[in-house]
Coordinates of C-alpha atoms in Angstrom, one line a residue:
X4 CA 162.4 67.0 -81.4
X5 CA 165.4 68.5 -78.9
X6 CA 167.3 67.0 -76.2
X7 CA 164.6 68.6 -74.0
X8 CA 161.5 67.4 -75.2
X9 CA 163.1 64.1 -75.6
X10 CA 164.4 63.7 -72.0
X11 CA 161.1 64.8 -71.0
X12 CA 158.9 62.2 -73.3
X13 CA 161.8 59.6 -71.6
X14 CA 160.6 60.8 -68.3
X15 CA 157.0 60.4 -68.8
X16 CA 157.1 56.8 -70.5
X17 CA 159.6 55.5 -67.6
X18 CA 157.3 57.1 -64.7
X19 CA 155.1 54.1 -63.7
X20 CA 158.6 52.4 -63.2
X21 CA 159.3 55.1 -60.5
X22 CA 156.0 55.1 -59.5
X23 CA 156.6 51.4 -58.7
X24 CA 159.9 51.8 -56.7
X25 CA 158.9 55.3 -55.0
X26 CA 156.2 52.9 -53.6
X27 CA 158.7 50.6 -51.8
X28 CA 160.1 54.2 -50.3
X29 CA 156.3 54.9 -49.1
X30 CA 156.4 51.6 -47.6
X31 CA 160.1 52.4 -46.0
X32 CA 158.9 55.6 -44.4
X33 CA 155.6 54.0 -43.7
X34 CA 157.1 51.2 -41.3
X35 CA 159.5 53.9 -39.4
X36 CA 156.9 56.2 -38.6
X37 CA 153.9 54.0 -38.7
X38 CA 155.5 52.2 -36.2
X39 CA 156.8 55.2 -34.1
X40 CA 153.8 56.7 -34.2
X41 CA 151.4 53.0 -32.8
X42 CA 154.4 52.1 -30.2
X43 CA 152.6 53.3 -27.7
X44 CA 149.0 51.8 -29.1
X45 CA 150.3 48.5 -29.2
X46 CA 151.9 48.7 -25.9
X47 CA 148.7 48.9 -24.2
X48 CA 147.4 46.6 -25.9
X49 CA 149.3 43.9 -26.1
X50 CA 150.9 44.7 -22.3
X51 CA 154.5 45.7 -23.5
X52 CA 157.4 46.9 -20.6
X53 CA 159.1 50.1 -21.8
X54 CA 162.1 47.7 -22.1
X55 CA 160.1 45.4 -25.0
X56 CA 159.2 48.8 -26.5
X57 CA 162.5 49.8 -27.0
X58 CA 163.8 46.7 -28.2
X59 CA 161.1 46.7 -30.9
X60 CA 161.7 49.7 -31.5
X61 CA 165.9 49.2 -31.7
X62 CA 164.8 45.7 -34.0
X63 CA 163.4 48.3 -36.3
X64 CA 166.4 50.1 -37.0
X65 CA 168.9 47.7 -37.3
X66 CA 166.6 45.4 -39.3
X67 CA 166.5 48.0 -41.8
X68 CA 170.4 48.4 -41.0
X69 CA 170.9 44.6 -41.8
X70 CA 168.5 44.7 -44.8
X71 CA 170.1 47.0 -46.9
X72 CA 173.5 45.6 -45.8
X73 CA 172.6 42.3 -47.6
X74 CA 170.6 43.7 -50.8
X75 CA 173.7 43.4 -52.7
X76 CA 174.3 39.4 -51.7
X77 CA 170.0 39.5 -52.0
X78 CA 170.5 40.4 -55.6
X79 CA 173.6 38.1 -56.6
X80 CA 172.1 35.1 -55.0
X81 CA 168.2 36.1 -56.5
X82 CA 168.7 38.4 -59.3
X83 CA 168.1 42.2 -59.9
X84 CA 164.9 42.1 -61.2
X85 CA 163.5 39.2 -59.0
X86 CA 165.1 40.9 -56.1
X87 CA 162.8 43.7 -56.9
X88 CA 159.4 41.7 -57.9
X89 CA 159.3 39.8 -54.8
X90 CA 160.9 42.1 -51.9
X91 CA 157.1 43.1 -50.9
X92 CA 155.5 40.4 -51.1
X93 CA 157.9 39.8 -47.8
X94 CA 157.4 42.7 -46.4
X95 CA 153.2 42.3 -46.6
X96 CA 154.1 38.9 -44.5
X97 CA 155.9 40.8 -41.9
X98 CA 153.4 43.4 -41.5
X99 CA 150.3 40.8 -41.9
X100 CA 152.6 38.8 -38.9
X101 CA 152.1 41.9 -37.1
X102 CA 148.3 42.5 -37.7
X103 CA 147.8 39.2 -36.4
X104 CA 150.1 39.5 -33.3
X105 CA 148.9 38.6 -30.1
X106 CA 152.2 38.8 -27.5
X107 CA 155.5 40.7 -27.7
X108 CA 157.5 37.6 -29.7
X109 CA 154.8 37.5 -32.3
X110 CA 155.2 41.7 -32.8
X111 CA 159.0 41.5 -33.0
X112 CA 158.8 38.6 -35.5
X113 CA 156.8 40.7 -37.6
X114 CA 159.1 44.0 -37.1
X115 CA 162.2 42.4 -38.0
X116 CA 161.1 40.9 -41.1
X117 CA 159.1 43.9 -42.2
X118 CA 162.4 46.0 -41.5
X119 CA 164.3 43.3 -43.6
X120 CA 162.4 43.3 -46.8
X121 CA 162.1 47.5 -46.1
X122 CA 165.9 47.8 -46.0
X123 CA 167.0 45.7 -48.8
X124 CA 164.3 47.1 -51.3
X125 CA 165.3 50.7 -51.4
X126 CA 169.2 50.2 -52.9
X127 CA 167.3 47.9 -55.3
X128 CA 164.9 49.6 -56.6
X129 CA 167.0 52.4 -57.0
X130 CA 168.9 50.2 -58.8
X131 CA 166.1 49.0 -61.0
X132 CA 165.3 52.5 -61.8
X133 CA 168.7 53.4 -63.1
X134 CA 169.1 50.1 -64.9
X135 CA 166.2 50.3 -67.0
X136 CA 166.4 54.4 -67.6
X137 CA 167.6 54.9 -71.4
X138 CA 170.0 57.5 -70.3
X139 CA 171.7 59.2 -67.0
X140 CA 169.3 62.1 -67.2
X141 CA 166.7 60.5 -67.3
X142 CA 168.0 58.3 -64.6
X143 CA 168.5 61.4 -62.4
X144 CA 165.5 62.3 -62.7
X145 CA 163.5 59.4 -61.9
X146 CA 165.9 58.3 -59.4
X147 CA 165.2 61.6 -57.5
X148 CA 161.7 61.8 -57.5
X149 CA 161.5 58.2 -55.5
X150 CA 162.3 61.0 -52.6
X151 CA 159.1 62.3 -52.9
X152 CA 157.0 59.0 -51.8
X153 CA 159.0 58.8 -49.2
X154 CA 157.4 62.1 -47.3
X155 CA 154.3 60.8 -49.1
X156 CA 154.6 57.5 -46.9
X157 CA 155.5 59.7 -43.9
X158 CA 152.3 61.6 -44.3
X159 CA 150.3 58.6 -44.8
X160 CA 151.5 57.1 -41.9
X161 CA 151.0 60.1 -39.4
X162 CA 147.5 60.2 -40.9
X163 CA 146.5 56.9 -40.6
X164 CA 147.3 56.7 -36.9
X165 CA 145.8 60.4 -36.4
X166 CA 142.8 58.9 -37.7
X167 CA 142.5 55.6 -35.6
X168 CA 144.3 57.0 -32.3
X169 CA 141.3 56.6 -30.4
X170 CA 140.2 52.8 -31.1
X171 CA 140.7 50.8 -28.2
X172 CA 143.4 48.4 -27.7
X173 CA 145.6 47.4 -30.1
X174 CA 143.2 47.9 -33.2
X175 CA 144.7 51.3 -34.5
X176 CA 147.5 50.0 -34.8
X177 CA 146.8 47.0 -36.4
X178 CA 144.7 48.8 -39.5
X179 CA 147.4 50.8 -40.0
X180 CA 149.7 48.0 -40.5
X181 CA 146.9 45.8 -42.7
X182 CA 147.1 49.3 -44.7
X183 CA 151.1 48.9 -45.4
X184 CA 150.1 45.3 -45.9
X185 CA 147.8 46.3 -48.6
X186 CA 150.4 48.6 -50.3
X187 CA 152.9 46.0 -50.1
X188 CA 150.6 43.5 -51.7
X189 CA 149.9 45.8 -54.4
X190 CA 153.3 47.0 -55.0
X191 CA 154.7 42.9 -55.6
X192 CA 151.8 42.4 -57.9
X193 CA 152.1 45.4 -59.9
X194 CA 156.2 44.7 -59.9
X195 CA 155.8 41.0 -61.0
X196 CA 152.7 41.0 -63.1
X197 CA 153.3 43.8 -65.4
X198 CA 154.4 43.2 -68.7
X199 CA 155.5 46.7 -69.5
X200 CA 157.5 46.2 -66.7
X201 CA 158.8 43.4 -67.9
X202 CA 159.6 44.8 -71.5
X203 CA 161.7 47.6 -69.6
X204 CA 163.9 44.8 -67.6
X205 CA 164.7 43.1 -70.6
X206 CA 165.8 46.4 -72.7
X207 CA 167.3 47.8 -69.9
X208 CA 169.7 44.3 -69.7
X209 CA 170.2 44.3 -73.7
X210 CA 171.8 48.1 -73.5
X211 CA 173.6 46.8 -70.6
X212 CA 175.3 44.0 -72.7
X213 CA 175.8 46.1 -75.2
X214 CA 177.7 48.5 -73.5
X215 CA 180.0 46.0 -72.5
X216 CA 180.6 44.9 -76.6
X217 CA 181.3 48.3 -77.0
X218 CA 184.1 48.6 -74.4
X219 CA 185.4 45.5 -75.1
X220 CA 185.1 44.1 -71.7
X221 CA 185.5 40.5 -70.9
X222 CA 186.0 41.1 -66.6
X223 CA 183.1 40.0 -65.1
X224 CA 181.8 43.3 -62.8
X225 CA 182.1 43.0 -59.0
X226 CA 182.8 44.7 -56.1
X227 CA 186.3 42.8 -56.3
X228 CA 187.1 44.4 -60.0
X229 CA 185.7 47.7 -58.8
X230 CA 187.3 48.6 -55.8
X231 CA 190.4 46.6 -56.4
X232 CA 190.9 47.2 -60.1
X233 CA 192.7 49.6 -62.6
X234 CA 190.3 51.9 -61.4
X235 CA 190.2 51.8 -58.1
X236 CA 191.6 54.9 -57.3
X237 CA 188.7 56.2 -58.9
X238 CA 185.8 54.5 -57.4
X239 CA 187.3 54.6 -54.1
X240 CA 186.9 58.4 -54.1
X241 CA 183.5 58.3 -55.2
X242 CA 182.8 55.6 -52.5
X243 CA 184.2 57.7 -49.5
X244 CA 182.9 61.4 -51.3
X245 CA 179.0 59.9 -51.0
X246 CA 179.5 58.1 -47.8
X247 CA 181.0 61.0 -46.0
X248 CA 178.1 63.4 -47.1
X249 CA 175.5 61.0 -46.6
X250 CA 176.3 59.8 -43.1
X251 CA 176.9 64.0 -42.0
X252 CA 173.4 64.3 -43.6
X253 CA 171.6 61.9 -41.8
X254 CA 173.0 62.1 -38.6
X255 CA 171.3 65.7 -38.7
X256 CA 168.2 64.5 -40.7
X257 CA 167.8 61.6 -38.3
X258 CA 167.9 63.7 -35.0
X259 CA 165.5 66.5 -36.7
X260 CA 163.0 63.4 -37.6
X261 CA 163.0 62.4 -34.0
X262 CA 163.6 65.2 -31.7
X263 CA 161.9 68.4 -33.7
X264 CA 158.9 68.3 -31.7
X265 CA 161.0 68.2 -28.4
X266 CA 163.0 71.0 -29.6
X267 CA 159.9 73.4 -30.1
X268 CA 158.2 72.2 -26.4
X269 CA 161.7 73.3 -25.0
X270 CA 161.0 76.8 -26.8
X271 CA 157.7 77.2 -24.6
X272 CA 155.4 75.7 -28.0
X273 CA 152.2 73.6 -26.6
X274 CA 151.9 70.4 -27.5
X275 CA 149.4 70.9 -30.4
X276 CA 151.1 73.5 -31.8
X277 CA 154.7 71.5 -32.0
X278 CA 152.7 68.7 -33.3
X279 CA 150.9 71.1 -35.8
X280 CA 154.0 73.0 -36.9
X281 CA 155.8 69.6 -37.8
X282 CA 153.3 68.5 -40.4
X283 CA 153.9 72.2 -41.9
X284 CA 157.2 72.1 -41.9
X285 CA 156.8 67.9 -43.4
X286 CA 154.8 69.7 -46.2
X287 CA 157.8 72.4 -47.0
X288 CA 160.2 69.3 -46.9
X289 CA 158.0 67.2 -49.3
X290 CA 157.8 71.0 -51.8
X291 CA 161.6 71.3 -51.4
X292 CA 161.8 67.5 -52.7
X293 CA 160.2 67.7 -55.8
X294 CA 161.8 71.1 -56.6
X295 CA 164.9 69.2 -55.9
X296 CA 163.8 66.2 -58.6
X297 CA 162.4 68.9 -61.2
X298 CA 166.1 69.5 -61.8
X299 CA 168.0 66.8 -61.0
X300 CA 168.6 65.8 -64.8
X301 CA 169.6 69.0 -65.7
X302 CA 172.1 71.7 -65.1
X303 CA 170.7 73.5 -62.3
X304 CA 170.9 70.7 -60.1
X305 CA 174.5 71.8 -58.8
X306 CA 173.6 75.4 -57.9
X307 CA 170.9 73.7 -56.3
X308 CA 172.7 71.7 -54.3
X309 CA 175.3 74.7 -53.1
X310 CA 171.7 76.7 -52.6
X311 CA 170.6 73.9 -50.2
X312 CA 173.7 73.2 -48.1
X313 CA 174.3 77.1 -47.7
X314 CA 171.0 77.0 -46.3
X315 CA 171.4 74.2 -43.9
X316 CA 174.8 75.9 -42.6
X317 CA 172.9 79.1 -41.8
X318 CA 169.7 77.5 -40.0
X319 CA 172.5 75.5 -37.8
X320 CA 174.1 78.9 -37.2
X321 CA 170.5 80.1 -36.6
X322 CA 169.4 77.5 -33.9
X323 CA 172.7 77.9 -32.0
X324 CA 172.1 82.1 -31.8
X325 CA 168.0 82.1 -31.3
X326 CA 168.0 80.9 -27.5
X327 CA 164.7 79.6 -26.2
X328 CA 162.3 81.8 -28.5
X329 CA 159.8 80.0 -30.6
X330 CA 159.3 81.6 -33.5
X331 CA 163.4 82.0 -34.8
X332 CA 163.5 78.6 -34.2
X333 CA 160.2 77.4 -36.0
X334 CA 161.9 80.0 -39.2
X335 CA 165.2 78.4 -38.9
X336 CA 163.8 74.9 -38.4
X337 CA 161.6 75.5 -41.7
X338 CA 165.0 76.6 -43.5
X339 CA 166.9 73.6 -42.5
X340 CA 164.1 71.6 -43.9
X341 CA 164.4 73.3 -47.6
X342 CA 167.9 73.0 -47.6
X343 CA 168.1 69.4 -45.9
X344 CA 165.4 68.2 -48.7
X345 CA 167.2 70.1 -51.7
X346 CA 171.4 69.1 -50.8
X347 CA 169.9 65.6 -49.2
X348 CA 168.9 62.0 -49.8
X349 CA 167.8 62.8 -53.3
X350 CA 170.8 63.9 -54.5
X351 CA 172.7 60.9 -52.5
X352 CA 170.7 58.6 -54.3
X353 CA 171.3 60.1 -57.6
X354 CA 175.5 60.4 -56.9
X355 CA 175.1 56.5 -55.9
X356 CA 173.7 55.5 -59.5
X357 CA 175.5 57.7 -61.4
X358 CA 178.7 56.9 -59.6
X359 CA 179.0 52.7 -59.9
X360 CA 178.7 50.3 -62.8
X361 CA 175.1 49.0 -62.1
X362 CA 176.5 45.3 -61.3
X363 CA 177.7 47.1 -58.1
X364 CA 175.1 49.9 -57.3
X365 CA 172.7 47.3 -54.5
X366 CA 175.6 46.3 -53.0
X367 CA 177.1 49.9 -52.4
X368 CA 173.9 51.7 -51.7
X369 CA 172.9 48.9 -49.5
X370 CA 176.4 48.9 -47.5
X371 CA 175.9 53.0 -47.1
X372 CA 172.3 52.8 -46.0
X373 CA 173.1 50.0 -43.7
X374 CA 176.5 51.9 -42.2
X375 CA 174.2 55.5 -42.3
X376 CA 171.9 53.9 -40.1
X377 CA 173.8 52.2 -37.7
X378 CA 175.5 55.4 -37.5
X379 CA 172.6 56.9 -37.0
X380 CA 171.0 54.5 -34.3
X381 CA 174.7 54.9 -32.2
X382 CA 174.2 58.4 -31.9
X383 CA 170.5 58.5 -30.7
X384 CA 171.8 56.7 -27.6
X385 CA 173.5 60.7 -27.1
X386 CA 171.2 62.6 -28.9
X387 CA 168.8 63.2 -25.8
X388 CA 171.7 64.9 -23.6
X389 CA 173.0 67.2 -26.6
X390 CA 169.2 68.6 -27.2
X391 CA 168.6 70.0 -23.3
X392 CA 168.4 73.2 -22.9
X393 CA 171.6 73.6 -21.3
X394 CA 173.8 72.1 -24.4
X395 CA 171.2 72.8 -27.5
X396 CA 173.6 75.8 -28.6
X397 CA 176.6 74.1 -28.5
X398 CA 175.2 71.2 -30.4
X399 CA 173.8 73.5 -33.2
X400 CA 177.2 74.9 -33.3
X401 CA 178.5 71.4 -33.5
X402 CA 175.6 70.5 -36.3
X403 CA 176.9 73.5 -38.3
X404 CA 180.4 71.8 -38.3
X405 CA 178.9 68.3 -39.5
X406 CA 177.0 70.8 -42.4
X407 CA 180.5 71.7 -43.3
X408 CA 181.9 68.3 -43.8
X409 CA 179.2 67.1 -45.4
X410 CA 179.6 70.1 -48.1
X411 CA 183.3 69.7 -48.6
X412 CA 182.1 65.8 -49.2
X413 CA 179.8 67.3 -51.8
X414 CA 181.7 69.7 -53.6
X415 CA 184.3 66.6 -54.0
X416 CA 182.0 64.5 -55.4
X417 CA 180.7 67.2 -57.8
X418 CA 184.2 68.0 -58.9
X419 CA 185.2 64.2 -59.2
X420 CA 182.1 63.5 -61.5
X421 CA 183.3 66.7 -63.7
X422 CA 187.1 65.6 -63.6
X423 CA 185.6 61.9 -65.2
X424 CA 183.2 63.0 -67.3
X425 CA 180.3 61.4 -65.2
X426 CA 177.9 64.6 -66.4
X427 CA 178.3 67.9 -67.8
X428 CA 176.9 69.8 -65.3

């Protein structure tokens, strides 16, 4: 059997482990959107000002913020594997607090601890993923494709409240919560029940071990030895390479995500068809995903990566030169959302676990999620005044330049993992 068809048969018997983690990324998107898209449900029926709607709405984000700020400390004080069994079974309180909620307190309760357990249980998985993988390629690869489930969640959510948008009251919105609930349910039982599951932790934590026989270390791995050790230098690059790129990257991802729709109404779209061209363009970013993870483990994921970020550049470029008409920007728009989905989050991810001892890998995924979305939340207090008509070209041209850094970030971090033999791309 080759390398190939080995990697592959690696893939396949590792999947449900994925499968398992890429839920708690369904669940991630689910609660962002699910929530964005009931806010206004639940405030007429439950009687919310526009000022408890944005605080809900602000708890959100910074919950999640705070959440994957502490999965590191979650998984020191806990353990890894616990960490990972029991995160949802939180989160399926949070949302069931929510179901149940009857007054503005009893809905922020719930939204803060859903966004808790939401935030911590993506680094960790993650983690999880590329602790028990038998090897870095076939870590890339499952890594990556977590990605996927998280447009998957998006959909989802979209859907359900499409579906239940004309219940009265507050009921829409509380089935679609009971149906992140029931996913979160699931997801803990599957996670902390399953003995191949299990069978994976523990041979994931014997090649761990011995790893460290065969390098002769004795230093117990923290962020301390890491960052501050012999080879700091090292990870320090690495560190400021991913955060750099990741933070460019979702500044632009996040304003897209929110303002997309407003951008194509300013262009003369109707209502409908802004609406209707966003879950086209949600379906090109979910394709653009998993042609992303089909070659994340393998050499092509580089080119890819240059492919995607070209692309992003020249849709910025785009938007800043199309004006007000609707169909350049609807073309560039759908560019930006290949590129965005094939030199994005995926490939962030994967840089993260290839990058840090795994000891470390929740704590510094969970401090560049957290720091990426506070970021992120900061600049959507100016994001309304730079998308007007009046200073939408500037901004693209400004976008363009973020683009740049974050591809300078990435070529870095693509040359650093060369320079220490991280892969052989």
């Amino acid at each position: 059997m080759n390398n190939g068809e080995t990697s592959t048969s690696m893939v396949k018997k590792y999947r449900p482990l994925a499968v398992a983690a890429g839920i708690g990324s369904i669940l991630g998107s689910g609660i962002i959107v699910g929530l964005s898209a009931t806010i206004t449900v639940w405030q007429n029926g439950l009687g919310l000002t526009n000022s408890q709607v944005g605080i809900i709405s602000g708890a959100l984000t910074f919950a999640i913020a705070i959440g994957s700020l502490l999965a590191g400390q979650i998984t020191k004080s806990f353990g890894l594997v616990k960490s990972f069994n029991w995160l949802n079974l939180i989160y399926a309180i949070g949302a069931l607090i929510c179901v149940f909620s009857n007054n503005y307190i009893m809905l922020l309760i719930g939204v803060i601890i859903t966004g808790l357990a939401s935030g911590a249980d993506l680094p960790i998985s993650l983690t999880v993923v590329s602790h028990d993988a038998p090897d870095d390629k076939t870590s890339a690869s499952l890594v990556s494709s977590t990605q996927i489930f998280w447009q998957i969640g998006v959909f989802m959510s979209y859907g359900c409240a499409f579906i239940v948008s004309k219940m009265a009251g507050a009921s829409g919105a509380r089935i679609v919560f009971s149906i992140l609930a029931i996913f979160a349910l699931i997801t803990w039982a599957w996670r902390t029940f399953s003995t191949k599951f299990r069978a994976f932790h523990e041979e994931g934590e014997q090649r761990r071990i011995d790893r460290e026989a065969a390098s002769q270390t004795t230093e117990k791995v923290s962020i301390k030895t890491v960052f501050a050790g012999a080879n700091k230098g090292r990870f320090m690059a690495f560190f400021f390479s991913i955060l750099i790129f990741y933070v460019c990257w979702n500044l632009l991802a996040n304003t897209f995500g929110q303002f997309q729709t407003f951008t194509l109404v300013q262009a003369h779209a109707s209502q409908s068809f802004a609406t209707g061209a966003g879950i086209v363009l949600n379906f090109i970013s979910l394709l653009a995903t998993m042609a992303f993870a089909s070659v994340a483990g393998g050499k092509y994921r580089n080119k890819f990566f240059l492919v995607g970020i070209t692309v992003q550049f020249l849709a910025m470029l785009g938007l800043a030169m199309s004006s007000h008409s609707l169909w350049p920007i609807v073309i560039t728009i759908g560019c930006y959302n290949i590129g965005n989905n094939i030199a994005g989050e995926a490939m962030y991810k994967v840089w993260t676990q290839e990058a840090f001892p795994v000891e470390v890998r929740a704590s510094v995924q969970g401090f560049i999620n957290g720091f990426s979305r506070v970021c992120c939340g900061l600049f959507a207090l100016i994001t309304p005044a730079l998308v007007v008509p009046s200073a939408i070209r500037n901004t693209m041209f400004g976008f363009a330049a973020i683009v740049f850094i974050s591809f300078v970030a990435g070529l870095t971090m693509m040359r650093l993992e060369k320079k220490h033999g991280i892969n052989n791309f």
